[in-house]
Amino acid sequence: MDRILVMDFGGQYNQLIARRVRENHVYAEIKGYDEISSGDILSGEYKGIILTGGPNSVYEENAPTMSAGILNCGIPVLGICYGAQLIAHLSGGTVIKAGSSGEYGKTVLHTRGGDLLNGTAEESICWMSHSDRIDTLPEEYTVTAFTGSCPIAAFEDHSRHVYGVQFHPEVTHTEIGAEVIRRFVLEICGCRQDWNMDDFIETTVRKYAEELKGRKVLLALSGGVDSAVTAVLLNRAVGQNLRCVFVDHGLLRLNEAETVEKTFREGFGLNFVRADARSRFLDQLKAVTDPEQKRKIIGSEFIRVFEEEAVRSGYTDVLAQGTIYPDVVESGRKHAETIKSHHNVGGLPEHSLFQEIVEPLRELFKDEVREVGRKLGIPDDIVYRQPFPGPGLAVRIMGEVTEEKLNLLKQADRIFREELEGNLQDTPDQYFAVLTETRAVGVLGDARTYGYALVLRAVTTEDFMTAEWTRLPYELLGRISTRIINEVRGISRIVYDITSKPPGTVEWE
């Protein structure tokens, strides 16, 4: 099977690069720049190398780097953002500060042909995110693209098959991005299209059947597609040695706990248990307002609930989770910035009862997980279920989480989802309500009210690494607002969030 090496320098879009490669049915493997040797790279295992972005400056002392010999080894190399700057730096060019503001967001890109960009639009929109820029290049390189503030937006050395792009082709905002990745992988590297999700399923089941043979596995089952796919994969691998624990922490949407129990106990026939921990989680969250602290408390409490169930059932060997890559990248990795912590990321706490943690979907994006789910025969109503954060409504309630706020948000969120699902042929990829700490004056029946302000959020996305706010019809928004104000006493103002990702995140906390 042909492979592309994605060498990780700590950028936020690194797994997205691998995903774009996999869209072409070519296997991509991610390795940290300090986790793989030049000897491994030169072993012939890889058909091409992609150098990722990163938060550092290549000219700084101790900046992430690699051997310059890799550029001369005969394997095609594509550098993206920091990766492009690193190629220039290692080749004897210069990289400097891009000015006071750098270059961020959608930018007009002008191309000049070349192996990599030949045939692409001469003018298009690309996504930039850099504070440094390439100032000079050695003579063997040819500049193949520029922007208004970046004179070297792409370059290449035809003879060595070395290419650099300052923009991010892996991000959907870059109009020619998919074409650039495809050309590098299939035409320049000559990869065969011999990898797909059937291979992932087969490899994953075989891997865990061997690694977990004879061991008891406790799975954190939320009821969403990620944990559902994890459950079916591991059930194929270890059978009744898998026990699925659903923690009812009281922070779920209206009637969701009952629906999850019925679906998985009766529909899948899994070894399933529902742990009622509602009062326990609310007690732990009293007076807590900081979102990071909420997530850490919930994450820690999740582990403790699982440990207690493990002791009762004897399943103490392995903890399994449905962690996917957007969770990992936002929580930060060795060389990357932390955006926000996820309760299911970070490994086991110190002194944990469990010996090991397994996360079969850790390298996949949401749409890839759904594809796996379809191939496993999981029903569409689960495969396409709305994404829901592990900490639940706790991170959709600003400030302290109370029983009163939970009840208000559950009712308002139900109305929002009912209206969208009942009036739109194609619903947004994710939609939900957020209860703020802000209160506003209102009038109902000639009487003054003073209730919470509620935010409605709906986004359209392919991979949840980037997202656009959804343009909902004004009439629909008006009807939703009217219903919530009239039916949920305690909420007096409705607003609609029109922030894309980036600069925002999908969730508010």
Coordinates of C-alpha atoms in Angstrom, one line a residue:
M1 CA 0.0 0.0 0.0
D2 CA 1.4 3.4 -1.0
R3 CA 1.9 5.9 1.8
I4 CA 2.4 9.6 2.3
L5 CA 4.3 10.9 5.3
V6 CA 2.8 13.9 7.0
M7 CA 5.6 15.4 9.1
D8 CA 4.0 17.3 12.0
F9 CA 5.5 20.6 13.1
G10 CA 2.7 21.5 15.5
G11 CA 0.1 23.3 13.3
Q12 CA -3.7 23.2 14.0
Y13 CA -4.6 21.7 10.6
N14 CA -2.1 18.8 10.5
Q15 CA -4.6 15.9 10.6
L16 CA -6.7 17.8 8.1
I17 CA -3.8 17.4 5.6
A18 CA -3.9 13.7 6.2
R19 CA -7.6 13.6 5.7
R20 CA -7.2 15.4 2.3
V21 CA -4.7 12.8 1.3
R22 CA -7.1 10.0 2.3
E23 CA -9.9 11.6 0.3
N24 CA -7.8 10.5 -2.7
H25 CA -7.8 6.9 -1.3
V26 CA -4.1 7.1 -0.4
Y27 CA -2.9 6.2 3.1
A28 CA -1.4 9.1 5.1
E29 CA 0.7 8.6 8.2
I30 CA 1.4 11.4 10.7
K31 CA 4.7 11.5 12.5
G32 CA 6.1 14.3 14.7
Y33 CA 9.3 15.9 13.2
D34 CA 11.2 14.5 16.2
E35 CA 9.5 11.1 16.1
I36 CA 10.9 9.8 12.8
S37 CA 14.5 9.6 11.7
S38 CA 16.0 10.4 8.3
G39 CA 16.8 6.7 7.9
D40 CA 13.2 5.8 8.3
I41 CA 12.2 8.4 5.8
L42 CA 14.8 7.2 3.3
S43 CA 13.8 3.5 3.7
G44 CA 11.5 3.7 0.7
E45 CA 8.3 3.3 2.7
Y46 CA 6.9 6.6 1.6
K47 CA 6.0 7.9 -1.8
G48 CA 5.9 11.5 -0.7
I49 CA 6.4 13.8 2.3
I50 CA 4.2 16.7 3.4
L51 CA 5.7 19.2 5.9
T52 CA 2.9 20.8 8.0
G53 CA 2.4 24.3 9.4
G54 CA 3.4 25.2 12.9
P55 CA 3.4 28.0 15.5
N56 CA 7.1 28.7 15.5
S57 CA 9.5 30.8 13.4
V58 CA 12.1 28.8 11.5
Y59 CA 14.9 31.3 12.3
E60 CA 14.4 31.0 16.1
E61 CA 16.8 29.0 18.2
N62 CA 15.6 25.5 18.8
A63 CA 12.8 25.9 16.2
P64 CA 11.4 22.5 14.9
T65 CA 13.5 21.3 11.9
M66 CA 14.6 18.3 9.9
S67 CA 17.6 17.1 8.0
A68 CA 18.2 19.2 4.8
G69 CA 19.2 15.9 3.2
I70 CA 15.5 15.0 2.9
L71 CA 15.1 17.6 0.2
N72 CA 17.7 15.8 -1.9
C73 CA 16.6 12.2 -1.4
G74 CA 14.5 11.9 -4.5
I75 CA 11.2 11.6 -2.6
P76 CA 8.8 14.5 -3.5
V77 CA 8.3 17.0 -0.7
L78 CA 5.5 19.5 -0.2
G79 CA 5.9 22.2 2.5
I80 CA 2.8 24.0 3.7
C81 CA 3.1 27.3 5.6
Y82 CA 5.8 26.7 8.2
G83 CA 6.8 23.7 6.1
A84 CA 7.4 25.9 3.1
Q85 CA 9.4 28.4 5.2
L86 CA 11.5 25.5 6.5
I87 CA 12.3 24.4 3.0
A88 CA 13.4 27.9 2.1
H89 CA 15.4 28.2 5.3
L90 CA 17.2 24.8 4.9
S91 CA 18.0 25.6 1.2
G92 CA 19.7 28.9 2.1
G93 CA 16.9 31.3 1.6
T94 CA 15.7 33.9 4.1
V95 CA 12.5 34.0 6.2
I96 CA 11.4 37.3 7.9
K97 CA 8.6 38.8 9.8
A98 CA 5.6 39.5 7.6
G99 CA 5.0 42.9 9.1
S100 CA 2.9 44.1 12.0
S101 CA -0.3 42.2 11.1
G102 CA 0.9 39.2 9.2
E103 CA -1.6 37.6 6.7
Y104 CA -4.7 35.8 8.0
G105 CA -7.9 34.6 6.5
K106 CA -9.2 34.6 2.9
T107 CA -6.7 36.1 0.4
V108 CA -6.6 36.5 -3.4
L109 CA -4.0 34.1 -4.8
H110 CA -2.3 34.7 -8.2
T111 CA -0.6 31.6 -9.8
R112 CA 2.1 31.4 -12.4
G113 CA 1.9 27.7 -13.4
G114 CA 4.6 25.2 -12.5
D115 CA 4.3 21.4 -11.9
L116 CA 2.1 21.8 -8.8
L117 CA -0.1 24.7 -9.8
N118 CA -0.3 24.2 -13.6
G119 CA -3.9 24.3 -14.8
T120 CA -5.3 25.8 -11.6
A121 CA -7.2 29.1 -11.8
E122 CA -4.9 32.1 -12.3
E123 CA -6.8 34.0 -9.6
S124 CA -8.6 32.3 -6.7
I125 CA -9.2 32.6 -3.0
C126 CA -6.8 30.9 -0.6
W127 CA -6.5 30.6 3.2
M128 CA -3.5 32.3 4.8
S129 CA -2.4 32.1 8.5
H130 CA 1.1 33.3 9.0
S131 CA 3.2 36.0 10.7
D132 CA 6.4 35.3 8.8
R133 CA 7.0 35.2 5.1
I134 CA 9.7 34.0 2.7
D135 CA 11.9 36.9 1.6
T136 CA 14.5 35.3 -0.7
L137 CA 15.0 31.9 -2.4
P138 CA 18.0 30.2 -3.9
E139 CA 18.1 30.4 -7.7
E140 CA 17.1 26.7 -8.2
Y141 CA 13.6 27.6 -7.0
T142 CA 10.9 29.2 -9.2
V143 CA 8.1 31.4 -7.7
T144 CA 4.8 30.0 -8.8
A145 CA 2.2 32.1 -6.9
F146 CA 1.9 35.4 -5.0
T147 CA -0.7 37.5 -3.1
G148 CA -1.0 41.2 -2.5
S149 CA 1.2 41.1 0.6
C150 CA 3.1 37.8 0.1
P151 CA 5.4 37.9 -3.0
I152 CA 6.4 34.2 -2.5
A153 CA 3.1 32.4 -1.9
A154 CA 4.3 29.2 -3.7
F155 CA 7.6 27.9 -5.2
E156 CA 9.1 24.8 -6.5
D157 CA 12.3 23.0 -7.7
H158 CA 11.2 20.9 -10.6
S159 CA 14.4 18.8 -10.8
R160 CA 14.2 17.7 -7.1
H161 CA 10.3 17.6 -6.9
V162 CA 10.4 20.0 -4.0
Y163 CA 7.4 22.3 -3.5
G164 CA 6.3 24.9 -1.0
V165 CA 3.0 26.8 -0.5
Q166 CA 2.5 29.6 2.0
F167 CA -1.3 29.1 1.9
H168 CA -3.2 26.2 3.4
P169 CA -4.5 23.9 0.6
E170 CA -6.0 21.5 3.2
V171 CA -8.6 24.1 4.3
T172 CA -11.8 24.2 2.4
H173 CA -11.6 28.0 2.1
T174 CA -8.7 27.5 -0.4
E175 CA -10.6 27.1 -3.7
I176 CA -7.8 25.2 -5.5
G177 CA -6.7 23.3 -2.3
A178 CA -8.2 19.9 -3.2
E179 CA -6.7 20.1 -6.6
V180 CA -3.2 20.9 -5.2
I181 CA -3.3 18.0 -2.8
R182 CA -4.6 15.6 -5.5
R183 CA -1.9 16.7 -8.0
F184 CA 0.9 16.3 -5.5
V185 CA -0.3 12.9 -4.2
L186 CA -1.4 11.2 -7.5
E187 CA 0.6 12.9 -10.2
I188 CA 3.8 14.0 -8.7
C189 CA 4.2 11.2 -6.1
G190 CA 2.5 8.7 -8.4
C191 CA 0.5 7.0 -5.5
R192 CA -1.9 4.2 -6.2
Q193 CA -5.5 4.8 -4.9
D194 CA -5.4 1.6 -2.8
W195 CA -6.7 2.7 0.7
N196 CA -10.3 3.1 1.9
M197 CA -12.5 2.8 5.0
D198 CA -13.0 -0.9 4.4
D199 CA -9.2 -1.2 5.0
F200 CA -9.6 0.9 8.2
I201 CA -12.3 -1.4 9.6
E202 CA -10.4 -4.6 8.8
T203 CA -7.2 -3.3 10.2
T204 CA -8.8 -1.8 13.3
V205 CA -10.8 -5.0 14.2
R206 CA -7.7 -7.2 13.6
K207 CA -5.5 -4.8 15.7
Y208 CA -7.7 -4.9 18.7
A209 CA -8.6 -8.5 18.5
E210 CA -4.9 -9.2 18.9
E211 CA -4.0 -6.5 21.4
L212 CA -7.0 -6.9 23.7
K213 CA -7.4 -10.7 23.5
G214 CA -8.7 -12.0 26.9
R215 CA -8.9 -8.5 28.4
K216 CA -12.0 -6.8 29.8
V217 CA -12.8 -3.5 28.0
L218 CA -15.1 -0.7 29.4
L219 CA -16.4 1.7 26.8
A220 CA -17.6 5.2 27.5
L221 CA -20.8 5.2 25.4
S222 CA -22.5 8.6 24.9
G223 CA -25.0 7.6 22.3
G224 CA -23.5 9.7 19.5
V225 CA -22.0 8.3 16.3
D226 CA -18.4 8.4 17.6
S227 CA -18.9 6.1 20.6
A228 CA -21.5 4.0 18.6
V229 CA -18.9 3.2 15.9
T230 CA -16.3 2.5 18.6
A231 CA -18.7 0.1 20.3
V232 CA -19.5 -1.9 17.1
L233 CA -15.8 -2.0 16.1
L234 CA -14.7 -3.3 19.5
N235 CA -17.7 -5.6 19.8
R236 CA -16.4 -7.3 16.6
A237 CA -12.9 -7.5 18.1
V238 CA -13.6 -8.7 21.6
G239 CA -17.3 -9.6 21.8
Q240 CA -18.7 -9.9 25.4
N241 CA -15.4 -8.8 26.8
L242 CA -16.7 -5.3 25.9
R243 CA -19.0 -3.6 28.4
C244 CA -20.6 -0.3 27.3
V245 CA -21.3 2.2 30.1
F246 CA -23.6 5.1 29.4
V247 CA -23.2 7.9 32.1
D248 CA -26.4 9.8 32.6
H249 CA -24.9 13.0 34.0
G250 CA -28.0 15.0 33.8
L251 CA -26.5 17.4 31.3
L252 CA -28.1 15.8 28.2
R253 CA -30.8 17.1 25.9
L254 CA -34.5 16.6 26.7
N255 CA -35.4 12.8 27.0
E256 CA -32.0 11.9 25.4
A257 CA -30.9 9.5 28.2
E258 CA -34.0 7.3 27.7
T259 CA -33.6 7.3 23.9
V260 CA -29.9 6.2 24.2
E261 CA -30.7 3.3 26.5
K262 CA -33.5 2.0 24.4
T263 CA -31.4 2.2 21.2
F264 CA -28.3 0.4 22.4
R265 CA -29.7 -2.1 24.8
E266 CA -32.5 -3.2 22.5
G267 CA -31.3 -2.3 19.0
F268 CA -27.7 -3.4 19.2
G269 CA -27.8 -6.1 21.9
L270 CA -24.6 -4.8 23.4
N271 CA -23.4 -5.5 26.9
F272 CA -24.9 -2.2 28.2
V273 CA -25.3 -0.5 31.5
R274 CA -26.7 3.0 32.4
A275 CA -25.1 4.7 35.3
D276 CA -27.2 7.4 37.0
A277 CA -24.9 10.1 38.1
R278 CA -27.1 13.2 37.7
S279 CA -26.9 14.6 41.2
R280 CA -23.2 13.8 41.5
F281 CA -22.2 15.9 38.5
L282 CA -24.4 18.9 39.5
D283 CA -22.8 18.8 43.0
Q284 CA -19.3 18.9 41.5
L285 CA -20.2 21.8 39.2
K286 CA -21.7 24.1 41.9
A287 CA -20.2 27.6 41.8
V288 CA -17.9 26.7 38.9
T289 CA -18.0 29.3 36.1
D290 CA -14.7 28.8 34.2
P291 CA -15.3 26.7 31.1
E292 CA -11.9 24.9 31.3
Q293 CA -12.5 24.0 34.9
K294 CA -16.0 22.7 34.0
R295 CA -14.5 20.4 31.4
K296 CA -11.7 19.2 33.7
I297 CA -14.2 18.4 36.5
I298 CA -16.5 16.6 34.1
G299 CA -13.6 14.7 32.5
S300 CA -12.3 13.6 35.9
E301 CA -15.8 12.6 37.2
F302 CA -16.4 10.6 34.0
I303 CA -13.3 8.5 34.8
R304 CA -14.4 8.0 38.4
V305 CA -17.9 6.8 37.4
F306 CA -16.3 4.4 35.0
E307 CA -13.9 3.1 37.6
E308 CA -16.8 2.5 40.0
E309 CA -18.6 0.5 37.3
A310 CA -15.4 -1.3 36.5
V311 CA -15.0 -2.4 40.1
R312 CA -18.6 -3.6 40.2
S313 CA -18.4 -5.5 37.0
G314 CA -14.8 -6.6 37.0
Y315 CA -14.0 -4.7 33.8
T316 CA -10.8 -3.0 34.9
D317 CA -8.3 -3.8 32.1
V318 CA -9.0 -1.2 29.4
L319 CA -11.0 2.0 29.1
A320 CA -12.2 2.7 25.5
Q321 CA -13.4 6.1 24.2
G322 CA -14.9 7.5 21.0
T323 CA -12.3 10.3 20.8
I324 CA -12.0 11.8 17.2
Y325 CA -9.3 14.0 15.9
P326 CA -11.0 17.5 16.2
D327 CA -11.1 16.7 20.0
V328 CA -7.4 15.9 20.0
V329 CA -6.3 18.9 18.0
E330 CA -8.3 21.5 20.0
S331 CA -7.0 20.1 23.3
G332 CA -3.4 20.6 22.1
R333 CA -0.6 18.2 21.3
K334 CA 3.1 18.1 22.0
H335 CA 4.0 20.9 19.6
A336 CA 0.5 22.6 19.2
E337 CA -1.4 25.3 21.0
T338 CA -4.4 24.3 23.2
I339 CA -7.7 25.7 21.9
K340 CA -9.9 24.1 24.5
S341 CA -9.8 20.9 26.6
H342 CA -12.0 18.0 25.8
H343 CA -13.1 15.6 28.6
N344 CA -12.1 12.6 26.6
V345 CA -8.6 13.7 25.7
G346 CA -5.4 13.6 27.7
G347 CA -5.1 10.0 28.7
L348 CA -5.7 8.4 32.1
P349 CA -5.4 10.4 35.3
E350 CA -2.7 9.6 37.8
H351 CA -3.6 6.5 40.0
S352 CA -6.3 5.4 37.5
L353 CA -7.8 2.0 38.1
F354 CA -7.5 1.2 34.3
Q355 CA -4.3 -0.2 32.9
E356 CA -4.7 1.3 29.4
I357 CA -6.9 3.5 27.2
V358 CA -7.8 2.7 23.6
E359 CA -9.3 5.2 21.1
P360 CA -9.9 3.5 17.7
L361 CA -11.2 6.7 16.0
R362 CA -8.5 9.1 17.2
E363 CA -7.2 9.7 13.7
L364 CA -10.5 10.2 12.0
F365 CA -12.8 13.2 11.3
K366 CA -16.5 13.2 11.8
D367 CA -17.4 12.5 8.2
E368 CA -15.0 9.6 8.1
V369 CA -16.5 8.2 11.3
R370 CA -19.9 8.4 9.6
E371 CA -18.6 6.5 6.6
V372 CA -17.3 3.8 8.8
G373 CA -20.6 3.7 10.6
R374 CA -22.5 3.2 7.4
K375 CA -20.2 0.4 6.3
L376 CA -20.7 -1.3 9.7
G377 CA -24.5 -1.2 9.2
I378 CA -25.3 1.3 11.9
P379 CA -28.7 2.9 11.3
D380 CA -28.7 6.4 9.7
D381 CA -30.5 8.0 12.7
I382 CA -27.4 7.3 14.8
V383 CA -24.8 7.8 12.0
Y384 CA -26.2 11.3 11.3
R385 CA -27.1 12.2 14.9
Q386 CA -26.3 15.8 15.8
P387 CA -22.8 16.1 17.4
F388 CA -23.0 16.7 21.1
P389 CA -20.1 17.6 23.4
G390 CA -19.1 15.0 26.1
P391 CA -19.6 17.6 28.8
G392 CA -23.1 18.1 27.5
L393 CA -25.1 21.2 28.3
A394 CA -22.6 22.2 30.9
V395 CA -20.6 23.9 28.1
R396 CA -23.7 25.4 26.6
I397 CA -24.6 27.2 29.8
M398 CA -22.4 30.2 30.5
G399 CA -21.4 30.6 34.1
E400 CA -22.6 28.3 36.9
V401 CA -24.7 25.2 35.9
T402 CA -27.9 25.0 37.9
E403 CA -31.1 22.9 37.7
E404 CA -33.1 26.0 36.6
K405 CA -30.7 26.8 33.8
L406 CA -30.6 23.2 32.6
N407 CA -34.4 23.1 32.4
L408 CA -34.6 26.4 30.5
L409 CA -31.9 25.3 28.0
K410 CA -33.4 21.9 27.4
Q411 CA -36.8 23.4 26.5
A412 CA -35.4 26.1 24.3
D413 CA -33.0 23.7 22.5
R414 CA -35.9 21.3 21.9
I415 CA -37.9 24.1 20.2
F416 CA -34.9 25.1 18.0
R417 CA -34.3 21.6 16.9
E418 CA -38.0 20.9 16.2
E419 CA -38.3 23.9 14.0
L420 CA -35.2 23.3 12.0
E421 CA -35.9 19.6 11.5
G422 CA -39.6 20.3 10.6
N423 CA -39.0 23.1 8.2
L424 CA -35.7 22.6 6.4
Q425 CA -35.1 19.9 3.8
D426 CA -31.3 20.0 4.5
T427 CA -30.6 20.8 8.1
P428 CA -27.2 22.4 9.1
D429 CA -24.4 20.1 10.2
Q430 CA -24.8 21.2 13.8
Y431 CA -27.3 23.4 15.6
F432 CA -28.0 24.1 19.2
A433 CA -28.9 26.8 21.8
V434 CA -26.6 28.4 24.3
L435 CA -27.8 30.0 27.5
T436 CA -25.8 33.1 28.4
E437 CA -25.4 34.8 31.8
T438 CA -26.7 38.0 30.3
R439 CA -30.2 39.1 31.3
A440 CA -32.4 41.5 29.4
V441 CA -35.7 43.3 30.0
G442 CA -38.8 42.1 28.1
V443 CA -42.6 42.6 28.0
L444 CA -45.2 39.8 28.2
G445 CA -48.9 40.6 28.7
D446 CA -48.1 44.3 29.5
A447 CA -45.9 43.1 32.3
R448 CA -42.1 43.5 32.7
T449 CA -40.0 40.4 32.4
Y450 CA -36.3 40.1 33.1
G451 CA -34.9 36.8 31.7
Y452 CA -31.8 35.3 30.2
A453 CA -30.5 36.0 26.7
L454 CA -30.4 32.8 24.6
V455 CA -28.0 32.3 21.6
L456 CA -29.0 30.2 18.6
R457 CA -26.0 28.6 16.8
A458 CA -26.1 26.7 13.4
V459 CA -23.1 25.8 11.3
T460 CA -22.3 24.2 8.0
T461 CA -19.1 22.2 7.7
E462 CA -17.4 19.2 6.1
D463 CA -14.9 18.3 8.8
F464 CA -15.6 20.5 11.9
M465 CA -12.1 21.9 11.7
T466 CA -13.5 24.8 9.8
A467 CA -17.2 25.9 9.6
E468 CA -19.4 28.6 8.2
W469 CA -22.4 30.0 10.1
T470 CA -25.6 28.9 8.4
R471 CA -27.8 31.4 6.7
L472 CA -31.2 30.4 8.1
P473 CA -34.4 32.0 6.7
Y474 CA -35.5 35.1 8.6
E475 CA -39.0 33.9 8.8
L476 CA -37.8 30.7 10.4
L477 CA -35.7 32.5 12.9
G478 CA -38.6 34.8 13.8
R479 CA -40.9 31.8 14.4
I480 CA -38.3 30.1 16.6
S481 CA -37.8 33.3 18.6
T482 CA -41.5 33.7 19.1
R483 CA -42.0 30.1 20.3
I484 CA -39.1 30.2 22.8
I485 CA -40.2 33.5 24.3
N486 CA -43.8 32.4 24.6
E487 CA -43.2 28.8 25.8
V488 CA -40.0 29.1 27.9
R489 CA -40.6 31.5 30.8
G490 CA -37.3 32.8 32.0
I491 CA -35.8 33.6 28.6
S492 CA -36.5 37.1 27.3
R493 CA -34.1 37.7 24.4
I494 CA -33.0 35.6 21.4
V495 CA -29.9 36.3 19.3
Y496 CA -28.3 34.4 16.4
D497 CA -24.6 33.7 16.2
I498 CA -23.0 34.6 12.9
T499 CA -19.4 33.7 13.7
S500 CA -17.5 31.2 11.5
K501 CA -14.8 28.8 12.6
P502 CA -12.1 30.2 12.6
P503 CA -12.0 32.7 14.3
G504 CA -14.6 31.2 16.6
T505 CA -15.1 27.5 17.6
V506 CA -18.4 25.7 17.0
E507 CA -19.2 25.5 20.7
W508 CA -19.1 28.6 22.9
E509 CA -17.1 26.9 25.7

